[in-house]
XYZ file of N, CA and C in Angstrom:
354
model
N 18.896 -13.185 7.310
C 18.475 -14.223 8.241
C 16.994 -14.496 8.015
N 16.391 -15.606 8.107
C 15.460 -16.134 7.353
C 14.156 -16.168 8.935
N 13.080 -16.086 8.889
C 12.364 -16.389 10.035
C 12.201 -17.535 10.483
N 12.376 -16.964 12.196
C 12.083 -18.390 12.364
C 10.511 -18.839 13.196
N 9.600 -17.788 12.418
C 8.181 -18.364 12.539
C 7.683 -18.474 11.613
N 6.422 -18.804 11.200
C 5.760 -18.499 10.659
C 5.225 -17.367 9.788
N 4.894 -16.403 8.760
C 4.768 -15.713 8.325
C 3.222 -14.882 7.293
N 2.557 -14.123 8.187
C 1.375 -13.625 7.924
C 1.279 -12.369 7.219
N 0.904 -12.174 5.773
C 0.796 -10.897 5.583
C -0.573 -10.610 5.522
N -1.515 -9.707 5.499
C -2.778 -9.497 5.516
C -2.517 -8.934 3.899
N -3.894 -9.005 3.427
C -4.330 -7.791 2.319
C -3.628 -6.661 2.339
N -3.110 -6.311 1.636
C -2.691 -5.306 1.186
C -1.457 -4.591 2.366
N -1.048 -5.475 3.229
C 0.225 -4.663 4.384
C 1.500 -5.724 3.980
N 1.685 -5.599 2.573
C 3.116 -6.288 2.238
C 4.185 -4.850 2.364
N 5.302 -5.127 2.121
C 6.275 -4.545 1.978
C 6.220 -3.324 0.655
N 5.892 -2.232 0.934
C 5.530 -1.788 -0.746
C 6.601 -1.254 -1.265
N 7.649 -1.433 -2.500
C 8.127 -0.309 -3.119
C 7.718 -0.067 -3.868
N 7.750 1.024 -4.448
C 6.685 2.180 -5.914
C 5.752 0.530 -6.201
N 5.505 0.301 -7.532
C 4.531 -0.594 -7.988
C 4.450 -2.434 -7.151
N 5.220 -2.386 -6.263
C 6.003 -3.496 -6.019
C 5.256 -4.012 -4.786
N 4.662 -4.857 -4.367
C 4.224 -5.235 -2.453
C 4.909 -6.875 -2.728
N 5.601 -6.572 -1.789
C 6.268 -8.128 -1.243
C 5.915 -8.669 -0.069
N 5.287 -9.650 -0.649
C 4.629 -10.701 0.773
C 5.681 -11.401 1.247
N 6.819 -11.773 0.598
C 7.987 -12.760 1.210
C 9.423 -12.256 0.801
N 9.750 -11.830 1.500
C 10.710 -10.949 1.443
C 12.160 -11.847 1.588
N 13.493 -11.330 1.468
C 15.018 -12.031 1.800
C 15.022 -12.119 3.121
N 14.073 -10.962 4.103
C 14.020 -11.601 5.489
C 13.472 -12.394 6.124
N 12.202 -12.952 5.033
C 11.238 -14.247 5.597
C 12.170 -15.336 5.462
N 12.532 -15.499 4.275
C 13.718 -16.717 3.428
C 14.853 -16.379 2.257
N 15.536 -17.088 2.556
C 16.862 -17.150 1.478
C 16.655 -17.654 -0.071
N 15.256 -18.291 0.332
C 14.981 -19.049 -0.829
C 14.129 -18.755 -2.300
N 13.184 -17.467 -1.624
C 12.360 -16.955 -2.690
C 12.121 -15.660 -2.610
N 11.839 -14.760 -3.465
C 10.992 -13.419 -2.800
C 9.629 -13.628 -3.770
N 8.488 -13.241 -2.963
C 7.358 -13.773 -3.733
C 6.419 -12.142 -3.793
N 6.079 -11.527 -4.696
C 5.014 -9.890 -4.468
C 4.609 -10.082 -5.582
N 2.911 -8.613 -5.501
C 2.204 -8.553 -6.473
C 2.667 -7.210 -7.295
N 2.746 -7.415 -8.475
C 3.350 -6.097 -8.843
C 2.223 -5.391 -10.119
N 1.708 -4.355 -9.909
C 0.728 -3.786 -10.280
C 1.303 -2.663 -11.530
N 0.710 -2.858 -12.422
C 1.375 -2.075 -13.764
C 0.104 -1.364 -14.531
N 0.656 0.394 -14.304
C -0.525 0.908 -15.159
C -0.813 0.847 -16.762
N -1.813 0.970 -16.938
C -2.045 1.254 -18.868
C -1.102 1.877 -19.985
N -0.211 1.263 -20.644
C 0.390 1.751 -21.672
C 1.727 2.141 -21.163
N 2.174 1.472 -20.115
C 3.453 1.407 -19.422
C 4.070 0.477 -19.413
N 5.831 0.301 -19.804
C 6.536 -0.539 -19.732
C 7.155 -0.980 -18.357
N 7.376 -2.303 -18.009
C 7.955 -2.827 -17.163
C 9.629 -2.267 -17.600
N 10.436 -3.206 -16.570
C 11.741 -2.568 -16.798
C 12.690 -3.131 -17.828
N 14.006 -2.411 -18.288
C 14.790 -2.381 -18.997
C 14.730 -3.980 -19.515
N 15.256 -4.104 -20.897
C 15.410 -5.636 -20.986
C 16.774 -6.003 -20.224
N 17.040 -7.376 -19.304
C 17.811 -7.818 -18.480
C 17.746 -9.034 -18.192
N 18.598 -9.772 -17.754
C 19.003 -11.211 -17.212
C 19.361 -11.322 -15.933
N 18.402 -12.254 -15.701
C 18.880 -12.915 -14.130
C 20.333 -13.834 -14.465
N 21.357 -13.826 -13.552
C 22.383 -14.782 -13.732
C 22.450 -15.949 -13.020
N 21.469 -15.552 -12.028
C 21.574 -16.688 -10.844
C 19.898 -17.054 -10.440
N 19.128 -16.687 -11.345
C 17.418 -16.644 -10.157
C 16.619 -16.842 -11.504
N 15.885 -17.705 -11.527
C 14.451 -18.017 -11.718
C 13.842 -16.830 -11.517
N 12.934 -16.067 -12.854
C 11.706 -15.240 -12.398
C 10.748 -15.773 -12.753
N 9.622 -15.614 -12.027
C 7.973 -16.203 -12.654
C 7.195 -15.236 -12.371
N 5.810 -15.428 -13.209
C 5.102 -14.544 -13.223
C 3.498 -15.072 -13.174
N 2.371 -15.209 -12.683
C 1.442 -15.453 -12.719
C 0.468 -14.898 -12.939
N -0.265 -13.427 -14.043
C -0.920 -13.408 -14.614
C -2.492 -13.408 -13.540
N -2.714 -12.011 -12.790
C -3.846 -12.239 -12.406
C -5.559 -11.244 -12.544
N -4.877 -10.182 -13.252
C -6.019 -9.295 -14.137
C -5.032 -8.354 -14.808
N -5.755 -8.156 -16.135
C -5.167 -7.433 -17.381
C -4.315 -7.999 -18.389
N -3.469 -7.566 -19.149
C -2.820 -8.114 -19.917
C -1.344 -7.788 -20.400
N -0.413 -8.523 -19.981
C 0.983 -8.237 -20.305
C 1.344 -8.695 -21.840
N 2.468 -7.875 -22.231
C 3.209 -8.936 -23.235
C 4.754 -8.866 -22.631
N 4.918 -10.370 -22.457
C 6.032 -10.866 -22.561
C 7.345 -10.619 -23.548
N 8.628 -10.255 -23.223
C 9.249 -10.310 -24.209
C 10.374 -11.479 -23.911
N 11.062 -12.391 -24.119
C 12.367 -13.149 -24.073
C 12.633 -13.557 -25.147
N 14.050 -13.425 -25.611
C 15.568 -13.183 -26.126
C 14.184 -13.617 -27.822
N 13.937 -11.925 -27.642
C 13.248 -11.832 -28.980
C 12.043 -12.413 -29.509
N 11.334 -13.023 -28.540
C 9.690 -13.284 -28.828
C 9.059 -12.750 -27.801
N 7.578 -12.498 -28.656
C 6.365 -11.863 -27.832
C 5.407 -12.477 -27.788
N 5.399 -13.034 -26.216
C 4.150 -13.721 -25.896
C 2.801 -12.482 -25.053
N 1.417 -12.540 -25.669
C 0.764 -12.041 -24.891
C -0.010 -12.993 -23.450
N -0.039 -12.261 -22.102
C -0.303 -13.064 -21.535
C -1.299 -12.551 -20.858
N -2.480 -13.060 -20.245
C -3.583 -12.554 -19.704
C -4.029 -13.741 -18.384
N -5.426 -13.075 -17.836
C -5.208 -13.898 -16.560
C -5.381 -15.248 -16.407
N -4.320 -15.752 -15.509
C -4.291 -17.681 -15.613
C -3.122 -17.926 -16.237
N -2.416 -17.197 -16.825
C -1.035 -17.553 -17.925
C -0.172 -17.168 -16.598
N 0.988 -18.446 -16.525
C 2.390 -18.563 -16.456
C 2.933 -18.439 -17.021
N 4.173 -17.595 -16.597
C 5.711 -17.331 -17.335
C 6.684 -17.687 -16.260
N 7.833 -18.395 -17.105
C 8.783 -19.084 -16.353
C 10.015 -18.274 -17.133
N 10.717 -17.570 -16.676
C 12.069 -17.146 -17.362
C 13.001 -17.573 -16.585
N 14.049 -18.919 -16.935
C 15.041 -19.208 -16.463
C 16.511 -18.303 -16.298
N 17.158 -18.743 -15.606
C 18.690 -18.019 -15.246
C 19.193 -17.575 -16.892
N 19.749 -16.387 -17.267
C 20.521 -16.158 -18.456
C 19.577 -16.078 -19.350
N 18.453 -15.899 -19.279
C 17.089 -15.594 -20.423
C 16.939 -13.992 -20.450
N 17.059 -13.293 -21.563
C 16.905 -11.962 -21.737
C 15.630 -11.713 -21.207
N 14.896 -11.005 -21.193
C 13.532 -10.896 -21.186
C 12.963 -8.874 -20.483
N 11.605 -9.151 -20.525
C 10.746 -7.737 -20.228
C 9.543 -7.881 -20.241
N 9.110 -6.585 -20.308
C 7.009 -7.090 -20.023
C 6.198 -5.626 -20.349
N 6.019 -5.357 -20.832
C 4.632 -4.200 -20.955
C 3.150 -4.289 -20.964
N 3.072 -3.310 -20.387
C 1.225 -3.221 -20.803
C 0.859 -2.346 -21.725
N 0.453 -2.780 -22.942
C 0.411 -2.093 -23.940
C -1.422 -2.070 -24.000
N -1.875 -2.271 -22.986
C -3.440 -2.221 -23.215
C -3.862 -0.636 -22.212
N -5.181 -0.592 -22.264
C -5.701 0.607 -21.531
C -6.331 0.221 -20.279
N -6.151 -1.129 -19.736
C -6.260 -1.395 -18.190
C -4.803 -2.209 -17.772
N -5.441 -2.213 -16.198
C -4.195 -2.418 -15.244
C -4.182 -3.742 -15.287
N -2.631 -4.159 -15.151
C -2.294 -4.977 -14.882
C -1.720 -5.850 -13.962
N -2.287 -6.774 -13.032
C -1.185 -7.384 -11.759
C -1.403 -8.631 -11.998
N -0.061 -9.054 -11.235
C 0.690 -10.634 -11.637
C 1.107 -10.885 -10.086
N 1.334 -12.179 -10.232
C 2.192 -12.179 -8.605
C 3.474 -12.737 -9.424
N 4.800 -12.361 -8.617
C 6.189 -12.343 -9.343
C 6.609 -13.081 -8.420
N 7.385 -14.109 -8.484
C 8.720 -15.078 -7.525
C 9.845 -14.971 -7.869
N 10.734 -14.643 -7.285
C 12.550 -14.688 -7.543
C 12.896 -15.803 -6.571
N 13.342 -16.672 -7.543
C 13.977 -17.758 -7.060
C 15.686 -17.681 -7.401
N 16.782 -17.679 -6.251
C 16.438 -18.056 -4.710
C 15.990 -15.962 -4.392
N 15.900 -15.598 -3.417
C 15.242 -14.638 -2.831
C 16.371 -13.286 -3.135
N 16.430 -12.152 -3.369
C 17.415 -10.582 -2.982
C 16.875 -9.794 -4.207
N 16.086 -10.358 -4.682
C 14.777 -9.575 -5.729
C 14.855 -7.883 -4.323
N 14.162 -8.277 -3.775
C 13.766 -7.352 -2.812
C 14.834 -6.659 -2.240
N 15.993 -6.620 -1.926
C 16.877 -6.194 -1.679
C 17.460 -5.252 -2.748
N 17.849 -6.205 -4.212
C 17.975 -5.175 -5.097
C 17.214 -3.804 -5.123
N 15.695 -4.234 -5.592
C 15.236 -3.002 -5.673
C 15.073 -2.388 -4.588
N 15.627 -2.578 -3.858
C 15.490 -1.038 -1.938
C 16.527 -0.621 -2.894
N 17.497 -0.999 -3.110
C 18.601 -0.038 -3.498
C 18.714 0.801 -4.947
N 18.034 0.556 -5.404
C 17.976 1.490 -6.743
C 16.855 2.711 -6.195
């Protein structure tokens, strides 16, 4: 069920799982889940995988990722968008020696739901 006010998160009091803070969660809206997801030095993001049904994006806001989808590597640093549509393989590492955070959107929203449950 989606709110039916308005929705305030302050600095840093999102929803946290392990690397994960979600400012807009499946209980704000049906429509998106929107968090900053913070990735240490010389650590991979997760398994390569496909959305079947959701839009992921990524916005790039200090450090440096590389991108992977269905077999190319884009490096991306801060100010770079990534758009991975429905049925696009894809992944992400930080293969550098600083941190990395992005803000992430799942379009429509249960991003957040999934991961409570793993």
């Amino acid at each position: 069920m989606a709110a039916e006010r308005f929705v305030v998160v302050q600095a840093g009091e999102g929803h946290h799982v392990g690397n994960v803070e979600f400012l807009a969660r499946s209980a704000d809206t049906p429509r998106f889940n929107l968090a900053i997801i913070t990735i240490q030095p010389r650590r991979h993001g997760p398994p390569s995988h496909r959305h079947t049904a959701e839009d992921d994006a990524f916005y790039m806001l200090d450090g440096e990722l590389v991108f992977t989808a269905d077999d190319e590597e884009v490096v991306a640093g801060p100010g770079t968008f990534v758009l991975v549509p429905p049925g696009v393989e894809h992944t992400f590492e930080n293969r550098t020696d600083a941190v990395a955070r992005f803000v992430n959107v799942h379009a429509p929203a249960g991003f957040d739901i999934r991961l409570e449950e793993d």
